[in-house]
Short mmCIF file of C-alpha atoms in Angstrom, two decimals:
data_model
loop_
_atom_site.label_atom_id
_atom_site.label_comp_id
_atom_site.label_asym_id
_atom_site.label_seq_id
_atom_site.Cartn_x
_atom_site.Cartn_y
_atom_site.Cartn_z
CA UNK O 6 19.85 -105.36 65.11
CA UNK O 7 19.69 -103.77 68.56
CA UNK O 8 19.23 -100.04 68.39
CA UNK O 9 21.97 -98.23 70.27
CA UNK O 10 20.67 -95.95 73.01
CA UNK O 11 21.45 -92.27 73.03
CA UNK O 12 23.45 -91.08 76.00
CA UNK O 13 24.02 -88.00 78.12
CA UNK O 14 25.90 -86.99 81.25
CA UNK O 15 24.64 -85.75 84.60
CA UNK O 16 27.11 -83.53 86.42
CA UNK O 17 26.32 -83.49 90.14
CA UNK O 18 27.81 -80.58 92.07
CA UNK O 19 27.67 -80.30 95.85
CA UNK O 20 29.45 -78.60 98.72
CA UNK O 21 29.09 -81.89 100.60
CA UNK O 22 29.21 -85.56 99.52
CA UNK O 23 26.79 -85.45 96.50
CA UNK O 24 24.67 -88.28 97.97
CA UNK O 25 21.36 -86.40 98.13
CA UNK O 26 21.72 -84.82 94.70
CA UNK O 27 22.89 -88.08 93.14
CA UNK O 28 19.84 -89.95 94.46
CA UNK O 29 17.51 -87.36 92.94
CA UNK O 30 19.41 -87.52 89.63
CA UNK O 31 19.28 -91.33 89.47
CA UNK O 32 15.61 -91.52 90.44
CA UNK O 33 14.81 -89.13 87.59
CA UNK O 34 17.19 -90.55 84.97
CA UNK O 35 15.85 -94.12 85.18
CA UNK O 36 12.44 -92.89 84.00
CA UNK O 37 13.84 -92.26 80.51
CA UNK O 38 14.24 -95.81 79.18
CA UNK O 39 15.62 -94.91 75.75
CA UNK O 40 18.60 -93.07 77.18
CA UNK O 41 21.85 -94.17 78.78
CA UNK O 42 23.36 -91.82 81.29
CA UNK O 43 26.58 -91.31 83.22
CA UNK O 44 26.63 -89.56 86.59
CA UNK O 45 29.76 -87.54 87.32
CA UNK O 46 29.97 -86.55 90.98
CA UNK O 47 31.81 -83.40 92.01
CA UNK O 48 31.75 -83.31 95.84
CA UNK O 49 33.09 -80.68 98.24
CA UNK O 50 33.08 -77.88 95.67
CA UNK O 51 33.94 -74.59 97.35
CA UNK O 52 35.65 -72.51 94.66
CA UNK O 53 34.18 -70.72 91.65
CA UNK O 54 37.17 -71.81 89.54
CA UNK O 55 36.18 -75.44 90.19
CA UNK O 56 32.64 -74.71 89.02
CA UNK O 57 33.88 -73.07 85.82
CA UNK O 58 36.06 -76.10 85.07
CA UNK O 59 33.16 -78.53 85.64
CA UNK O 60 30.70 -76.57 83.49
CA UNK O 61 33.28 -76.27 80.71
CA UNK O 62 33.55 -80.07 80.68
CA UNK O 63 29.77 -80.41 80.71
CA UNK O 64 29.52 -78.13 77.66
CA UNK O 65 31.49 -80.63 75.55
CA UNK O 66 28.58 -83.11 75.42
CA UNK O 67 24.85 -83.39 76.07
CA UNK O 68 24.67 -82.76 79.80
CA UNK O 69 22.46 -81.77 82.70
CA UNK O 70 23.79 -80.17 85.87
CA UNK O 71 22.21 -81.09 89.21
CA UNK O 72 23.40 -79.23 92.27
CA UNK O 73 22.86 -78.55 95.95
CA UNK O 74 24.88 -76.01 97.90
CA UNK O 75 24.56 -73.65 100.85
CA UNK O 76 27.21 -71.34 99.38
CA UNK O 77 25.50 -68.49 97.52
CA UNK O 78 28.56 -67.63 95.41
CA UNK O 79 28.83 -71.22 94.19
CA UNK O 80 25.11 -71.39 93.36
CA UNK O 81 25.28 -68.11 91.42
CA UNK O 82 28.40 -69.26 89.58
CA UNK O 83 26.75 -72.56 88.55
CA UNK O 84 23.65 -70.80 87.22
CA UNK O 85 25.66 -68.13 85.40
CA UNK O 86 27.93 -70.65 83.66
CA UNK O 87 25.10 -73.05 82.80
CA UNK O 88 23.21 -70.17 81.17
CA UNK O 89 26.38 -69.13 79.36
CA UNK O 90 26.72 -72.61 77.80
CA UNK O 91 22.96 -73.19 77.46
CA UNK O 92 23.06 -76.18 79.82
CA UNK O 93 19.93 -77.29 81.65
CA UNK O 94 20.37 -77.27 85.42
CA UNK O 95 18.41 -78.36 88.48
CA UNK O 96 18.78 -76.49 91.76
CA UNK O 97 17.40 -79.14 94.10
CA UNK O 98 17.03 -76.97 97.18
CA UNK O 99 15.18 -74.18 95.40
CA UNK O 100 12.88 -76.57 93.49
CA UNK O 101 11.72 -78.14 96.75
CA UNK O 102 11.31 -74.73 98.34
CA UNK O 103 9.15 -73.38 95.52
CA UNK O 104 7.00 -76.53 95.46
CA UNK O 105 6.25 -76.21 99.17
CA UNK O 106 5.64 -72.50 98.76
CA UNK O 107 3.15 -73.16 95.96
CA UNK O 108 1.14 -75.62 98.01
CA UNK O 109 1.24 -73.71 101.30
CA UNK O 110 0.66 -70.30 99.68
CA UNK O 111 3.14 -68.64 102.00
CA UNK O 112 6.75 -67.52 101.94
CA UNK O 113 9.32 -69.56 103.85
CA UNK O 114 10.55 -67.94 107.04
CA UNK O 115 14.16 -69.06 106.64
CA UNK O 116 16.68 -70.31 104.09
CA UNK O 117 15.76 -73.35 101.98
CA UNK O 118 16.79 -76.81 103.12
CA UNK O 119 15.65 -80.31 102.22
CA UNK O 120 17.80 -82.57 104.38
CA UNK O 121 18.91 -80.30 107.20
CA UNK O 122 16.92 -78.74 110.02
CA UNK O 123 17.02 -74.96 110.06
CA UNK O 124 18.17 -74.57 113.62
CA UNK O 125 21.17 -72.95 115.25
CA UNK O 126 23.41 -75.90 114.40
CA UNK O 127 22.62 -75.48 110.70
CA UNK O 128 23.61 -71.83 110.68
CA UNK O 129 26.71 -72.70 112.67
CA UNK O 130 27.62 -75.15 109.91
CA UNK O 131 27.06 -72.54 107.20
CA UNK O 132 29.26 -70.12 109.12
CA UNK O 133 31.98 -72.79 109.40
CA UNK O 134 31.83 -73.48 105.64
CA UNK O 135 32.16 -69.78 104.84
CA UNK O 136 35.06 -69.57 107.29
CA UNK O 137 36.85 -72.51 105.63
CA UNK O 138 36.47 -70.88 102.20
CA UNK O 139 37.73 -67.52 103.42
CA UNK O 140 40.85 -68.99 105.00
CA UNK O 141 41.49 -71.77 102.48
CA UNK O 142 45.05 -72.56 101.38
CA UNK O 143 46.72 -70.07 103.72
CA UNK O 144 45.06 -67.02 102.14
CA UNK O 145 44.89 -65.14 105.45
CA UNK O 146 47.25 -66.52 108.12
CA UNK O 147 45.51 -64.51 110.84
CA UNK O 148 42.64 -66.99 110.49
CA UNK O 149 44.83 -69.48 112.36
CA UNK O 150 44.13 -67.63 115.60
CA UNK O 151 40.36 -67.80 114.98
CA UNK O 152 40.14 -71.42 113.84
CA UNK O 153 38.98 -74.41 115.84
CA UNK O 154 41.60 -76.54 114.09
CA UNK O 155 44.35 -76.03 111.50
CA UNK O 156 45.48 -78.57 108.90
CA UNK O 157 49.04 -78.32 107.57
CA UNK O 158 50.83 -80.25 104.83
CA UNK O 159 52.52 -79.97 101.47
CA UNK O 160 50.65 -79.69 98.17
CA UNK O 161 48.14 -82.49 97.34
CA UNK O 162 47.73 -83.90 100.85
CA UNK O 163 43.93 -83.31 100.83
CA UNK O 164 44.01 -80.19 103.00
CA UNK O 165 41.14 -78.36 101.27
CA UNK O 166 38.66 -81.27 100.92
CA UNK O 167 39.32 -82.30 104.51
CA UNK O 168 38.78 -78.72 105.69
CA UNK O 169 35.47 -78.57 103.83
CA UNK O 170 34.37 -81.97 105.12
CA UNK O 171 35.07 -80.95 108.72
CA UNK O 172 33.50 -77.53 108.16
CA UNK O 173 30.27 -79.33 107.34
CA UNK O 174 30.52 -80.76 110.83
CA UNK O 175 30.61 -77.15 112.10
CA UNK O 176 34.35 -76.95 112.82
CA UNK O 177 36.00 -73.70 111.79
CA UNK O 178 38.93 -74.97 109.76
CA UNK O 179 42.02 -73.31 108.32
CA UNK O 180 44.50 -75.13 106.09
CA UNK O 181 48.06 -73.97 105.59
CA UNK O 182 50.34 -75.21 102.79
CA UNK O 183 53.89 -76.11 103.76
CA UNK O 184 56.27 -74.91 101.05
CA UNK O 185 59.88 -76.08 100.92
CA UNK O 186 62.25 -73.41 102.21
CA UNK O 187 59.47 -71.04 103.29
CA UNK O 188 58.89 -70.35 106.98
CA UNK O 189 55.33 -71.21 108.01
CA UNK O 190 53.14 -68.46 109.50
CA UNK O 191 54.24 -67.49 113.01
CA UNK O 192 50.63 -67.91 114.16
CA UNK O 193 51.08 -71.70 113.96
CA UNK O 194 53.43 -71.49 116.94
CA UNK O 195 51.17 -69.12 118.89
CA UNK O 196 48.20 -71.47 119.31
CA UNK O 197 47.76 -74.67 121.29
CA UNK O 198 49.69 -77.37 119.42
CA UNK O 199 46.70 -79.70 119.83
CA UNK O 200 44.71 -77.45 117.48
CA UNK O 201 47.16 -78.17 114.65
CA UNK O 202 47.01 -81.43 112.66
CA UNK O 203 49.75 -82.43 110.23
CA UNK O 204 49.07 -84.38 107.03
CA UNK O 205 51.70 -86.63 105.46
CA UNK O 206 51.60 -89.04 102.52
CA UNK O 207 53.70 -91.75 100.89
CA UNK O 208 56.07 -90.06 98.38
CA UNK O 209 55.31 -92.48 95.53
CA UNK O 210 51.58 -92.02 96.00
CA UNK O 211 52.04 -88.25 96.08
CA UNK O 212 54.07 -88.39 92.88
CA UNK O 213 51.24 -90.31 91.19
CA UNK O 214 48.61 -87.84 92.46
CA UNK O 215 50.59 -84.86 91.18
CA UNK O 216 51.06 -86.43 87.75
CA UNK O 217 47.30 -87.02 87.56
CA UNK O 218 46.60 -83.47 88.73
CA UNK O 219 48.68 -82.08 85.86
CA UNK O 220 46.76 -84.23 83.35
CA UNK O 221 43.33 -83.21 84.65
CA UNK O 222 44.12 -79.50 84.84
CA UNK O 223 45.94 -79.50 81.49
CA UNK O 224 48.86 -77.68 83.07
CA UNK O 225 52.42 -77.75 81.79
CA UNK O 226 54.39 -80.17 83.97
CA UNK O 227 56.82 -78.56 86.39
CA UNK O 228 59.91 -80.73 86.81
CA UNK O 229 60.23 -79.84 90.50
CA UNK O 230 56.52 -80.47 91.21
CA UNK O 231 56.74 -84.11 90.12
CA UNK O 232 60.44 -84.78 90.83
CA UNK O 233 60.77 -87.56 93.42
CA UNK O 234 63.84 -86.06 95.05
CA UNK O 235 62.02 -82.75 95.40
CA UNK O 236 58.97 -84.50 96.88
CA UNK O 237 61.15 -86.25 99.47
CA UNK O 238 62.68 -82.90 100.43
CA UNK O 239 59.21 -81.34 100.76
CA UNK O 240 58.00 -84.15 102.99
CA UNK O 241 61.12 -84.02 105.15
CA UNK O 242 60.77 -80.24 105.50
CA UNK O 243 57.08 -80.49 106.45
CA UNK O 244 57.71 -83.25 109.00
CA UNK O 245 60.40 -81.13 110.67
CA UNK O 246 57.88 -78.30 111.04
CA UNK O 247 55.26 -80.68 112.44
CA UNK O 248 57.81 -82.03 114.92
CA UNK O 249 58.77 -78.48 115.93
CA UNK O 250 55.11 -77.62 116.56
CA UNK O 251 54.54 -80.92 118.36
CA UNK O 252 51.18 -81.49 116.67
CA UNK O 253 49.45 -84.82 115.96
CA UNK O 254 50.17 -86.19 112.47
CA UNK O 255 48.11 -88.50 110.25
CA UNK O 256 49.08 -90.37 107.10
CA UNK O 257 46.49 -89.81 104.33
CA UNK O 258 48.02 -92.33 101.89
CA UNK O 259 45.30 -94.30 100.05
CA UNK O 260 42.63 -92.99 102.39
CA UNK O 261 39.28 -91.60 101.26
CA UNK O 262 38.41 -88.15 102.59
CA UNK O 263 35.87 -89.75 104.93
CA UNK O 264 38.53 -92.09 106.39
CA UNK O 265 41.01 -89.30 107.05
CA UNK O 266 38.24 -87.11 108.47
CA UNK O 267 37.21 -89.93 110.80
CA UNK O 268 40.77 -90.15 112.16
CA UNK O 269 40.87 -86.37 112.61
CA UNK O 270 37.50 -86.52 114.38
CA UNK O 271 38.92 -89.03 116.86
CA UNK O 272 41.86 -86.70 117.50
CA UNK O 273 39.48 -83.77 117.98
CA UNK O 274 37.28 -85.74 120.39
CA UNK O 275 40.36 -86.67 122.44
CA UNK O 276 41.48 -83.04 122.53
CA UNK O 277 38.02 -81.85 123.60
CA UNK O 278 37.83 -84.52 126.31
CA UNK O 279 41.29 -83.51 127.54
CA UNK O 280 40.37 -79.82 127.67
CA UNK O 281 37.11 -80.49 129.53
CA UNK O 282 38.89 -82.62 132.10
CA UNK O 283 41.36 -79.86 132.93
CA UNK O 284 38.70 -77.14 132.85
CA UNK O 285 36.79 -79.03 135.52
#
């Protein structure tokens, strides 16, 4: 009779794509032949509430948390909640930093980093990430005037993950939710329309995403939130606003974050080329 292997879960948390942390986790996990493991990636994490939710899930079974982040608040939140639930964690950036420090017998001159150069572009990226967090989900509409680009769309059109993805490319991003019957911030009409990008989605796909969101979060279903007629009204309302602004619009239906970001990048490059041409 074949002996069944014991199993555990590896929760990977990152403010980017999880690729670096996942590679480290896999390379380590395969060394333990008597154990099966499952890697659960949690990319583009920028909120402490998301961390709490992930660690709560990890506490339900034998788990290890592996993370890499440039956001101090997220790092502190991960460590605090792992300690609270007695979960082993691996801070990849710090482990590398301390290993180098031990060999070289000297303190590092700058912040830790294992895959990024510590030059001006790196700090510009960190600044952009912090900016995206500060102005996420329309918290402070005045951020619109300070942003490089602004994403607008109704709930569950990938505004936040796209903002974070583009922030890691050093763009200062703001995302503004469009709510049915509520006038959008006046600042949207005060900036160059080419700095605003509208996000739309197929209504049936959106309905499916919202149903899944309710399941994952364990929330009580709101009839209006998942009502198809309501969704159609929301989309129509948002498209009217986008048309009024005159901004470019992309359809995020069935697209990975990377795909949508690539389309937005092409729009941005066109805008930058256009501006340079007229500046010269």
